[in-house]
């Protein structure tokens, strides 16, 4: 078929219009739609060291809310309602509560909302780089304290009671804190199932050689934007090896990386929905 000059111009213009339309949709989708499409990622953790008492125990992890950067208190309130519907036994927050502690106004409602989170065995958290950044260290701690969250900063606690328990540990932020894994794990009873919270996932390359069974991390935001066939657009330092999901490493060490809730730097998410994770513990004892 002979293509006349006129047809050629018409086709070219139609193609350009379609591309612009697609890009406009892509932009609208990544900017306004996907960041609100919360997903729940469910995992089962089966282990011989999990006491029978904790069979079916539900651990919920959420991470990287970055409140204040295109994530407002109304969004956080909706998240809290969804988390509470899960009726988790333990709630863990793995860092980056607000995006910029030095510019955020910290309205009292932030505490009122976080306080509503409920878990039978408590709520624990660790520092992320954005919490320490902008002189946020004390302020974020105050907010989390008042919201009923207990900080694990290079320390651990035993969840349960004397006869049946597992260790929950947390290290300080890798980038801006003073992480000390040896101190964190000091006196963890031998043979105790050990769950470790670390904001930045890539330290798993080193931490897999320690007596830890599971590492829970965030920080990566799952890359925030994934380009088909090209992969992740942005992976921050210390989240370049491990970006999202489950990574079984050596010696039975398992790493789980959450894509997190909010965004930072750019308010977009594409092929990288926000998520929180629910882990069901399976005892094989
Ligand atoms: Fe973050």
PDB file of N, CA and C and ligand atoms in Angstrom, residues 64 66 95-96 129-130 199 219-221 264, ligand 1:
ATOM      1  N   UNK A  64       8.863   2.701  56.450  1.00  0.00           N
ATOM      2  CA  UNK A  64       9.025   3.843  55.533  1.00  0.00           C
ATOM      3  C   UNK A  64       7.728   4.589  55.207  1.00  0.00           C
ATOM      4  N   UNK A  66       7.304   7.815  55.725  1.00  0.00           N
ATOM      5  CA  UNK A  66       7.710   9.128  55.187  1.00  0.00           C
ATOM      6  C   UNK A  66       6.583  10.153  55.263  1.00  0.00           C
ATOM      7  N   UNK A  95      11.418   1.779  60.536  1.00  0.00           N
ATOM      8  CA  UNK A  95      12.113   3.041  60.285  1.00  0.00           C
ATOM      9  C   UNK A  95      11.582   3.957  59.206  1.00  0.00           C
ATOM     10  N   UNK A  96      12.010   5.221  59.288  1.00  0.00           N
ATOM     11  CA  UNK A  96      11.614   6.316  58.401  1.00  0.00           C
ATOM     12  C   UNK A  96      10.149   6.704  58.605  1.00  0.00           C
ATOM     13  N   UNK A 129      17.256   5.848  58.450  1.00  0.00           N
ATOM     14  CA  UNK A 129      18.145   6.993  58.195  1.00  0.00           C
ATOM     15  C   UNK A 129      17.401   8.324  58.249  1.00  0.00           C
ATOM     16  N   UNK A 130      16.132   8.342  57.827  1.00  0.00           N
ATOM     17  CA  UNK A 130      15.386   9.609  57.867  1.00  0.00           C
ATOM     18  C   UNK A 130      15.006  10.006  59.294  1.00  0.00           C
ATOM     19  N   UNK A 199      17.090  -1.466  59.343  1.00  0.00           N
ATOM     20  CA  UNK A 199      16.464  -0.639  58.299  1.00  0.00           C
ATOM     21  C   UNK A 199      17.014  -0.980  56.907  1.00  0.00           C
ATOM     22  N   UNK A 219      13.646   0.413  53.715  1.00  0.00           N
ATOM     23  CA  UNK A 219      14.628   1.321  53.141  1.00  0.00           C
ATOM     24  C   UNK A 219      14.638   1.376  51.611  1.00  0.00           C
ATOM     25  N   UNK A 220      14.433   0.244  50.958  1.00  0.00           N
ATOM     26  CA  UNK A 220      14.573   0.199  49.493  1.00  0.00           C
ATOM     27  C   UNK A 220      13.435   0.900  48.769  1.00  0.00           C
ATOM     28  N   UNK A 221      12.266   0.939  49.396  1.00  0.00           N
ATOM     29  CA  UNK A 221      11.019   1.383  48.756  1.00  0.00           C
ATOM     30  C   UNK A 221      10.734   0.536  47.514  1.00  0.00           C
ATOM     31  N   UNK A 264       9.833   8.910  48.784  1.00  0.00           N
ATOM     32  CA  UNK A 264      10.758   9.986  49.127  1.00  0.00           C
ATOM     33  C   UNK A 264      11.407  10.509  47.845  1.00  0.00           C
TER      34      UNK A 264
HETATM   35 FE1  LIG B   1      12.701   5.207  53.546  1.00  0.00          FE
END
